[in-house]
Tab-separated table of C-alpha atoms in Angstrom:
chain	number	residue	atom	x	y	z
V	1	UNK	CA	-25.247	-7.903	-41.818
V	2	UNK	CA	-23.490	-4.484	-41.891
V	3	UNK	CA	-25.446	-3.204	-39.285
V	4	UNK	CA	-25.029	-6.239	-36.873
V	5	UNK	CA	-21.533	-6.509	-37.223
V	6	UNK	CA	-21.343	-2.956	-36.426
V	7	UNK	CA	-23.194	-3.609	-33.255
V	8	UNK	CA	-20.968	-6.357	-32.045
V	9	UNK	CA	-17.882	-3.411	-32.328
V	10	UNK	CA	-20.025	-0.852	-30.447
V	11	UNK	CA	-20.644	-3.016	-28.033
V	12	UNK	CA	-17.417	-4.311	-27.949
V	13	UNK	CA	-15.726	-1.084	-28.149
V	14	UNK	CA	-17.657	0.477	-25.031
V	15	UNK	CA	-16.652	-3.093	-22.901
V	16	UNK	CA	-13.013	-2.685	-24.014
V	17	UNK	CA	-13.247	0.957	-23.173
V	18	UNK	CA	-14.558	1.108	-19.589
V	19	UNK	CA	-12.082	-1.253	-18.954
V	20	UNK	CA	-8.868	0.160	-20.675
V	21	UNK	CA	-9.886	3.721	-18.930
V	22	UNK	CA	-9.976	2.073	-15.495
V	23	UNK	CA	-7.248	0.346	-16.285
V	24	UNK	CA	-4.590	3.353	-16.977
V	25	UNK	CA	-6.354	5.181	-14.499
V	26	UNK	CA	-5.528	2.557	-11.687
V	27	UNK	CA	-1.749	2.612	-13.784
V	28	UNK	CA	-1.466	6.245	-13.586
V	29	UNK	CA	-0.621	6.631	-9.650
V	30	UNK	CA	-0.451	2.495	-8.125
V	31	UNK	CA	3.435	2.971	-8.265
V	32	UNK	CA	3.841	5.908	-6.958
V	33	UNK	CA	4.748	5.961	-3.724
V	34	UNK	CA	3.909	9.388	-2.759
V	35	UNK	CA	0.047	8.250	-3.170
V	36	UNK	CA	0.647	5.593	-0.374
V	37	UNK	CA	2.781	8.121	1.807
V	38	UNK	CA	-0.118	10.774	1.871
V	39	UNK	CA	-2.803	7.943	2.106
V	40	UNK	CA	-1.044	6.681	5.200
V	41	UNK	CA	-1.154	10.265	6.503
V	42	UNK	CA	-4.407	10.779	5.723
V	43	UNK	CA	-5.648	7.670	7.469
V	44	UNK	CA	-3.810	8.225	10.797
V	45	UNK	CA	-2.033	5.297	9.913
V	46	UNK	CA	1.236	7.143	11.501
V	47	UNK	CA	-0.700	8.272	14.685
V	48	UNK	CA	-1.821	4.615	15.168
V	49	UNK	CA	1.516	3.467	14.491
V	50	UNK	CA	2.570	5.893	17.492
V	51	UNK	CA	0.309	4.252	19.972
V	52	UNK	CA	1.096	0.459	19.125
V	53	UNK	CA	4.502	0.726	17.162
V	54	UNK	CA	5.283	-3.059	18.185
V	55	UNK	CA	2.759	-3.811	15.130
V	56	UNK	CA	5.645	-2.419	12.853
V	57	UNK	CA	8.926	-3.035	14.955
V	58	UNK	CA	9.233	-5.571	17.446
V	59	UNK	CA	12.172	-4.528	19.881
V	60	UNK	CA	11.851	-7.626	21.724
V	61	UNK	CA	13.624	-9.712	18.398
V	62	UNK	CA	16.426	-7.681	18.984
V	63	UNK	CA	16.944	-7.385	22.560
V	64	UNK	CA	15.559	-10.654	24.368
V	65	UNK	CA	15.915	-9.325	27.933
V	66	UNK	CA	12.726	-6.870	26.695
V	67	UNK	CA	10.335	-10.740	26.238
V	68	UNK	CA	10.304	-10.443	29.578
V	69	UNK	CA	8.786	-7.364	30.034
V	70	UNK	CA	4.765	-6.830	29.853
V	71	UNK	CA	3.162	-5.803	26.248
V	72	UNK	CA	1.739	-2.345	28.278
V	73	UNK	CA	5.275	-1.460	29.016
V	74	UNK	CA	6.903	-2.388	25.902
V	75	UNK	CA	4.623	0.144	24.216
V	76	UNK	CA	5.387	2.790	26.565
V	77	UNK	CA	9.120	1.634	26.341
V	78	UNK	CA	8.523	2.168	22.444
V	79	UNK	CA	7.408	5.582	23.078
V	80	UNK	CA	10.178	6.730	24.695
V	81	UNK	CA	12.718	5.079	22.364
V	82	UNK	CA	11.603	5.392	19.256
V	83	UNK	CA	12.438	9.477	17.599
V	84	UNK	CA	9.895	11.802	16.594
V	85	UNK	CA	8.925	11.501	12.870
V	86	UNK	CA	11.084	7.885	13.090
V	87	UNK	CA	7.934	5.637	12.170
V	88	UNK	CA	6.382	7.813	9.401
V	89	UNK	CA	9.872	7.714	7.603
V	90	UNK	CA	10.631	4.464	7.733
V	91	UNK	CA	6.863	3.669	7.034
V	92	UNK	CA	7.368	5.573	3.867
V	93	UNK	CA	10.911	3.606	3.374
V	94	UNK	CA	8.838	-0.106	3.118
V	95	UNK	CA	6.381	1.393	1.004
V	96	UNK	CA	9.232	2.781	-1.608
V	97	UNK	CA	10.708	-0.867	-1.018
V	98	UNK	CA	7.897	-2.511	-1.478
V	99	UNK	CA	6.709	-0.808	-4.524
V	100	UNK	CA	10.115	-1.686	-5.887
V	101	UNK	CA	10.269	-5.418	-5.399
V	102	UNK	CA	7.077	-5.355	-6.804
V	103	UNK	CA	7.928	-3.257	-10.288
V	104	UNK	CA	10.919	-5.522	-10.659
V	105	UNK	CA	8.616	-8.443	-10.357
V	106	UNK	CA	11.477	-10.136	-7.690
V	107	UNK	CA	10.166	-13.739	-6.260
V	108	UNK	CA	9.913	-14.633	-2.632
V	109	UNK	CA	9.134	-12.028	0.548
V	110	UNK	CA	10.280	-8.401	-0.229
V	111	UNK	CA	13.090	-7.103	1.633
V	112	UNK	CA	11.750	-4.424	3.806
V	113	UNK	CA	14.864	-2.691	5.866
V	114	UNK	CA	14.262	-0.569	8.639
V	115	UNK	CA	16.688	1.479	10.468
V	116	UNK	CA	17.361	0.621	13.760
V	117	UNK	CA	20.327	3.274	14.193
V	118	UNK	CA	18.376	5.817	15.787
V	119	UNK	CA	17.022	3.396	18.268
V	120	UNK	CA	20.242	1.890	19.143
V	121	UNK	CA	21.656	5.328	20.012
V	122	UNK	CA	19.336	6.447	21.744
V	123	UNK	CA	18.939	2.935	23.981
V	124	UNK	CA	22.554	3.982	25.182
V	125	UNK	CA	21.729	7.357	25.569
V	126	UNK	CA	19.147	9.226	28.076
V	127	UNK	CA	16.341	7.732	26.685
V	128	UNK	CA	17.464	4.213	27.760
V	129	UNK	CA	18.186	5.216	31.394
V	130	UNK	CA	14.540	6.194	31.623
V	131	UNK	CA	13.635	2.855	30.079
V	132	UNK	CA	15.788	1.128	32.530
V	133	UNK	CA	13.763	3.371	35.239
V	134	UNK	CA	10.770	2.770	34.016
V	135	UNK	CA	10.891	-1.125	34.327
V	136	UNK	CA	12.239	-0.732	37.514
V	137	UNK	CA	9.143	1.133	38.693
V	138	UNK	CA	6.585	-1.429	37.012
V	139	UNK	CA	8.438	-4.358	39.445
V	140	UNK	CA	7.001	-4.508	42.311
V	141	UNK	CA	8.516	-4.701	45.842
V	142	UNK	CA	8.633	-8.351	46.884
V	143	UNK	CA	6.825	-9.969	49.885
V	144	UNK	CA	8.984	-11.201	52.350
V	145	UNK	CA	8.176	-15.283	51.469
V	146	UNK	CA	9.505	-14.112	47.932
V	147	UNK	CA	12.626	-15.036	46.632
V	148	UNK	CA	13.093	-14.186	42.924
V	149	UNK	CA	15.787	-15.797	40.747
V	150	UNK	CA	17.815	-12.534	39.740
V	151	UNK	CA	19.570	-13.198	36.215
V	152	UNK	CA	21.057	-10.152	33.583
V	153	UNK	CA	18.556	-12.044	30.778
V	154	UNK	CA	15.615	-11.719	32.176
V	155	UNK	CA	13.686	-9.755	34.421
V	156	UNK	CA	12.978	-10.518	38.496
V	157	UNK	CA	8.976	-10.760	39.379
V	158	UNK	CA	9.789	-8.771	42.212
V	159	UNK	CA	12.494	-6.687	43.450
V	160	UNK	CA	13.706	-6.955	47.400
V	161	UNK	CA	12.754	-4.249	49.615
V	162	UNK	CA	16.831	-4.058	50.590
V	163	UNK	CA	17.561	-3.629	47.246
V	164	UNK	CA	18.586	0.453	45.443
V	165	UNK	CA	15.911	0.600	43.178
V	166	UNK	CA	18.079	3.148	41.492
V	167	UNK	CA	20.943	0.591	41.388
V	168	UNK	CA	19.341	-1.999	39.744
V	169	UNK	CA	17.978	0.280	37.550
V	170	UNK	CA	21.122	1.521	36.210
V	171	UNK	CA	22.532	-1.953	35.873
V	172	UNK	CA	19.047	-2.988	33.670
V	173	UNK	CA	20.368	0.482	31.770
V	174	UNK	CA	24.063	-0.885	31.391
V	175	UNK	CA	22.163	-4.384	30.322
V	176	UNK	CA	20.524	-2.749	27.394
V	177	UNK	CA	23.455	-0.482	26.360
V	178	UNK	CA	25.495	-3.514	26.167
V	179	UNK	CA	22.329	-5.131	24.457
V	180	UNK	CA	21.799	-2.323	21.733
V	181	UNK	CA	25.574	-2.508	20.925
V	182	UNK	CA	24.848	-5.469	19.420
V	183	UNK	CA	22.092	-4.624	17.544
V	184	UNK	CA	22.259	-4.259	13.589
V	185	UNK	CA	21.696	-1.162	11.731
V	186	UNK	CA	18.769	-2.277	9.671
V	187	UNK	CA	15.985	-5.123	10.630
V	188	UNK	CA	13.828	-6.561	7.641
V	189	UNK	CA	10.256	-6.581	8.103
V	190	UNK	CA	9.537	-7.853	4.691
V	191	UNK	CA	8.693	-11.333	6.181
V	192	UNK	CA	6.736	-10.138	8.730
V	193	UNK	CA	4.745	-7.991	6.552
V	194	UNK	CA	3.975	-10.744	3.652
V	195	UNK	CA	5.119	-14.243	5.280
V	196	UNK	CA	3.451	-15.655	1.815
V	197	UNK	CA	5.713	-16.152	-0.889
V	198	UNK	CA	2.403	-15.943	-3.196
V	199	UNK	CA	1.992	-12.428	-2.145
V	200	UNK	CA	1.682	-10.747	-5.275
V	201	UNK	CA	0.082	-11.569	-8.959
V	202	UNK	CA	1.452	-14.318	-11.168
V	203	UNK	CA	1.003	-15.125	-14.594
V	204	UNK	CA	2.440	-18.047	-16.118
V	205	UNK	CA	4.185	-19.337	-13.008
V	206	UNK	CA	5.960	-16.081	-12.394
V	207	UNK	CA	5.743	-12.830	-10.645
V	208	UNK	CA	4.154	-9.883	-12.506
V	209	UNK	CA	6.475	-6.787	-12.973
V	210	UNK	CA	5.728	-3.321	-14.197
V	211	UNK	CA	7.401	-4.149	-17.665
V	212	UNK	CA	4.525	-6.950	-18.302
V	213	UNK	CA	2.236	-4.518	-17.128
V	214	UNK	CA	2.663	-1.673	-19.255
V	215	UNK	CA	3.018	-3.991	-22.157
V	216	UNK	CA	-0.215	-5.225	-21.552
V	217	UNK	CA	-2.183	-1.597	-21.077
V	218	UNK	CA	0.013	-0.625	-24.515
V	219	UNK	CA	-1.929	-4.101	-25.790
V	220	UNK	CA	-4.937	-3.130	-24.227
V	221	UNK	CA	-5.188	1.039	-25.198
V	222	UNK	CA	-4.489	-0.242	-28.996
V	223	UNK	CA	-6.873	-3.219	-29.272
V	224	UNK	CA	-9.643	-0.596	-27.926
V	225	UNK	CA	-8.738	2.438	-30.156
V	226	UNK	CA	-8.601	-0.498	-33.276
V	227	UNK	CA	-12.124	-1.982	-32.363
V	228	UNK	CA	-13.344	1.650	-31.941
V	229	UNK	CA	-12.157	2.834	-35.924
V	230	UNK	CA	-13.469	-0.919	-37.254
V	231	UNK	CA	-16.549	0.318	-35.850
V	232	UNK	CA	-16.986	3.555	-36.735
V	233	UNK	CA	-15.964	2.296	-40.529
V	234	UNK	CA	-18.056	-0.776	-40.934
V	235	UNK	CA	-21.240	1.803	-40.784
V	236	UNK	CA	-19.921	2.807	-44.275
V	237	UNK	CA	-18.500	5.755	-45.594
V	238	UNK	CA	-20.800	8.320	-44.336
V	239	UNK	CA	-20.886	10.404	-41.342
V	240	UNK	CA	-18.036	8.492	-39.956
V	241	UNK	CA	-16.813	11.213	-37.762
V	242	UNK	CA	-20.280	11.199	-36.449
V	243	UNK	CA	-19.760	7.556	-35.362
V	244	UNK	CA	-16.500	7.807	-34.110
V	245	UNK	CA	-18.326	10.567	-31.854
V	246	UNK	CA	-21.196	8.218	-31.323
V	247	UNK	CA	-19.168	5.344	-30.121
V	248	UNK	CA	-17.282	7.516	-27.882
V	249	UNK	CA	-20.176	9.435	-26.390
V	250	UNK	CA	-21.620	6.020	-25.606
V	251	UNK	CA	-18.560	4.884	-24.061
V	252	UNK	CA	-17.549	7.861	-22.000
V	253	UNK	CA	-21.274	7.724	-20.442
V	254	UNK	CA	-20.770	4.063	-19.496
V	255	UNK	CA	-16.958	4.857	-17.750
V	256	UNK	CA	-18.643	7.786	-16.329
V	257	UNK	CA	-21.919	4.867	-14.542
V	258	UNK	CA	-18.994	2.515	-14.047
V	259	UNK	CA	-16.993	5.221	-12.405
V	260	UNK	CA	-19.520	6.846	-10.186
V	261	UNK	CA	-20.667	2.914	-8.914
V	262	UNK	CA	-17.435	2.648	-7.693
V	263	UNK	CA	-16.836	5.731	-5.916
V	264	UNK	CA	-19.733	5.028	-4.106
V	265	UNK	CA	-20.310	1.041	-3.930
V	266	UNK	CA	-16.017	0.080	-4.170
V	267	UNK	CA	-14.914	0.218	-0.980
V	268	UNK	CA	-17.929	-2.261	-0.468
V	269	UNK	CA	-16.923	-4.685	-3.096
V	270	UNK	CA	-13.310	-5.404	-1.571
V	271	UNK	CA	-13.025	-9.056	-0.603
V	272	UNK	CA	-11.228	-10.681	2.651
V	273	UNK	CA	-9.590	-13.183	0.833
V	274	UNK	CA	-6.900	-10.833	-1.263
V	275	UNK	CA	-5.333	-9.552	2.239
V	276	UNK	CA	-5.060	-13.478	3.290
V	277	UNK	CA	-1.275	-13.472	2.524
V	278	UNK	CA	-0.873	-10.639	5.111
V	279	UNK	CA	0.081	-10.698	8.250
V	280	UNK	CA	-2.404	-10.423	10.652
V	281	UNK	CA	-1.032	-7.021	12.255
V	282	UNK	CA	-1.100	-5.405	8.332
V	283	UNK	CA	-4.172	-6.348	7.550
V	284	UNK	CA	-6.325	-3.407	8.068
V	285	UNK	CA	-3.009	-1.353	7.510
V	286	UNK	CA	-3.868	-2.568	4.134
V	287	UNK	CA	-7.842	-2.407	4.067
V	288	UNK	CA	-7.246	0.943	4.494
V	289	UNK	CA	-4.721	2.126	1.705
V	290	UNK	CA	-6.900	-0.267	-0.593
V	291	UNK	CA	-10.137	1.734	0.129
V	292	UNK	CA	-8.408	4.866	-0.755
V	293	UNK	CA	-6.732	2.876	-3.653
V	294	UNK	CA	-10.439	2.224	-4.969
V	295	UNK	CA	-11.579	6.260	-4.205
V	296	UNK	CA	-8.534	7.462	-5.940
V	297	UNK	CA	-9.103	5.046	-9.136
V	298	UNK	CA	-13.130	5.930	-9.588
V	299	UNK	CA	-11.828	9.772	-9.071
V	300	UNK	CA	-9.650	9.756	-11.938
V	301	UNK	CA	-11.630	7.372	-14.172
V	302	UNK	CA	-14.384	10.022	-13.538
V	303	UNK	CA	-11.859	12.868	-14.821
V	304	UNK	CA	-10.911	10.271	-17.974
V	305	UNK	CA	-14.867	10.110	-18.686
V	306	UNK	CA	-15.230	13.412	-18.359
V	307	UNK	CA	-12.701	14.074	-21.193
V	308	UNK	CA	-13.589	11.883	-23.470
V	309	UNK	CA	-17.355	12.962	-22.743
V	310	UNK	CA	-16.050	16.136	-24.484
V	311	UNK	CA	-13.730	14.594	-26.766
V	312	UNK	CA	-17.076	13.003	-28.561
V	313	UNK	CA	-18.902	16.137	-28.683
V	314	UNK	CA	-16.538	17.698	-29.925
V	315	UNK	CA	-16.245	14.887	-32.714
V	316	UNK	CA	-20.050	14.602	-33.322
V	317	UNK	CA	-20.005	18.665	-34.115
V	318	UNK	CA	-17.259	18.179	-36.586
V	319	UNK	CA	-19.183	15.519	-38.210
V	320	UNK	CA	-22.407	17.130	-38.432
V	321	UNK	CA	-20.409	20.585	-39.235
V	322	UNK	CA	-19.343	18.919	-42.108
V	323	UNK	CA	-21.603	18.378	-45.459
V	324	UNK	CA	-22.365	14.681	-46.014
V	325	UNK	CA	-20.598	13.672	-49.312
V	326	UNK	CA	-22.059	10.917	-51.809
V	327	UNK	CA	-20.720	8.238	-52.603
V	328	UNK	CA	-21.637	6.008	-55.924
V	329	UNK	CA	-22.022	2.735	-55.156
């Protein structure tokens, strides 16, 4: 009976164990924001963002008149406006934000500001005179059967050969001075980026926050180290640093198969249906930082395994270093 009961804890013990290791391993960087900042980077999520920035800031939201104006343009428009180094700091901004709202376990869409400040300033300075000439340049010269409606709110299908281009140019520049003016400072993208208020886990009704979550690994880390010693003792009183060791060598090998299968196979394993709260645009945004998510968990489960690999060598040449005492019965 001894000898099943101790089975049941080994086995136990090594279940508990994978999953407590991958556990504080996934714990040990998933609110840290740096990790998303330099997985970002590393994915060319920032160049991308450069070439179709309208996925992360929609101008036209803020300044109408631009609805008008065809999606090639607007991104070209983008380019000009937006600063250098604008969209990976902001970028890194939400994910700070994000990561927040999330560790305080807040309900509803996150509140996500970006700063618009930089834009507005610079849609009253140079920059929006060349926006102004660009549009000008994309409207072509009208036939002479053509007679567009000309309005300040929205742009003319075609421009009349009699016309100054660079005259109506500068008055589509005075239109979106007067326009940025009225911008705000800060635009939240929150709702765009999770429309959903389910976006996020949930236990008992309500969201989960870090507090809940480090209670539970705390849970977790000392159900695993007491199933471990129950183990290790109900083998009797012999050799039981050489079953502590035992135990543990047979754990770390399993985290160690368990980590290596997902380095290789997790990236694979990631289902459609947890990015269906996202906005469409995010979506492989979000793929991506969760494939790297997956790498960088395996990777340090791997280094966890690897320790405690030693750890129970290191226990199982104490025990046998030591001379086996007798015990009356």
């Amino acid at each position: 009976m001894r000898k099943f009961f101790t089975l049941v804890f080994g086995i136990s013990f090594v279940m508990l164990m994978v999953v407590t290791t991958l556990a504080l391993s996934l714990r040990s960087f998933v609110f840290d924001a740096n990790f998303y900042v330099s997985t970002l980077k590393a994915e060319g999520v920032f160049q991308q963002l450069e070439k179709d920035p309208l996925g992360l800031v929609d101008l036209s939201d803020q300044i109408p008149q631009l609805a008008a104006v065809p999606a090639d343009l607007q991104q070209r428009m983008a380019a000009t406006l937006l600063p250098e180094g604008w969209l990976e700091k902001q970028a890194a901004l939400a994910v700070q934000a994000w990561l927040s709202w999330f560790v305080e376990g807040q309900v509803g869409a996150p509140e996500i500001q970006i700063d618009l400040r930089q834009i507005r300033d610079r849609l009253q300075g140079p920059p929006g005179r060349q926006v102004a000439e660009e549009i000008v340049t994309a409207i072509p010269d009208c036939e002479p059967d053509q007679q567009p409606q000309l309005s300040l709110t929205q742009l003319p299908e075609c421009i009349p050969q009699v016309f100054d281009r660079a005259y109506v140019a500068e008055q589509i520049a005075q239109t979106l001075s007067t326009a940025a003016s009225q911008m705000p400072s800060q635009y939240d993208i929150g709702p765009r980026l999770s429309p959903s208020t389910r976006f996020g886990m949930r236990f008992n009704g309500r969201r989960v926050g870090v507090e809940l979550v480090d209670a539970s690994l705390l849970l977790l880390a000392v159900v695993t180290i007491g199933v471990w010693i129950s183990g290790a003792v109900m083998g009797g009183r012999g050799r039981r640093w050489q079953r502590l060791g035992g135990l543990l060598l047979a754990g770390s090998l399993v985290v160690l198969a368990s980590s290596l299968f997902l380095f290789v196979f997790g990236a694979a394993l990631l289902s459609q249906a947890w990015l269906a709260d996202l906005a469409a645009e995010t979506s492989d945004l979000v793929r991506g930082v969760a494939q790297a998510l997956v790498q960088q968990l395996a990777v340090r489960s791997l280094l966890a395994g690897g320790v405690l690999f030693v750890v129970a060598l290191g226990l199982l040449a104490w025990g046998y270093s030591r001379p086996v005492q007798q015990y009356r019965s």
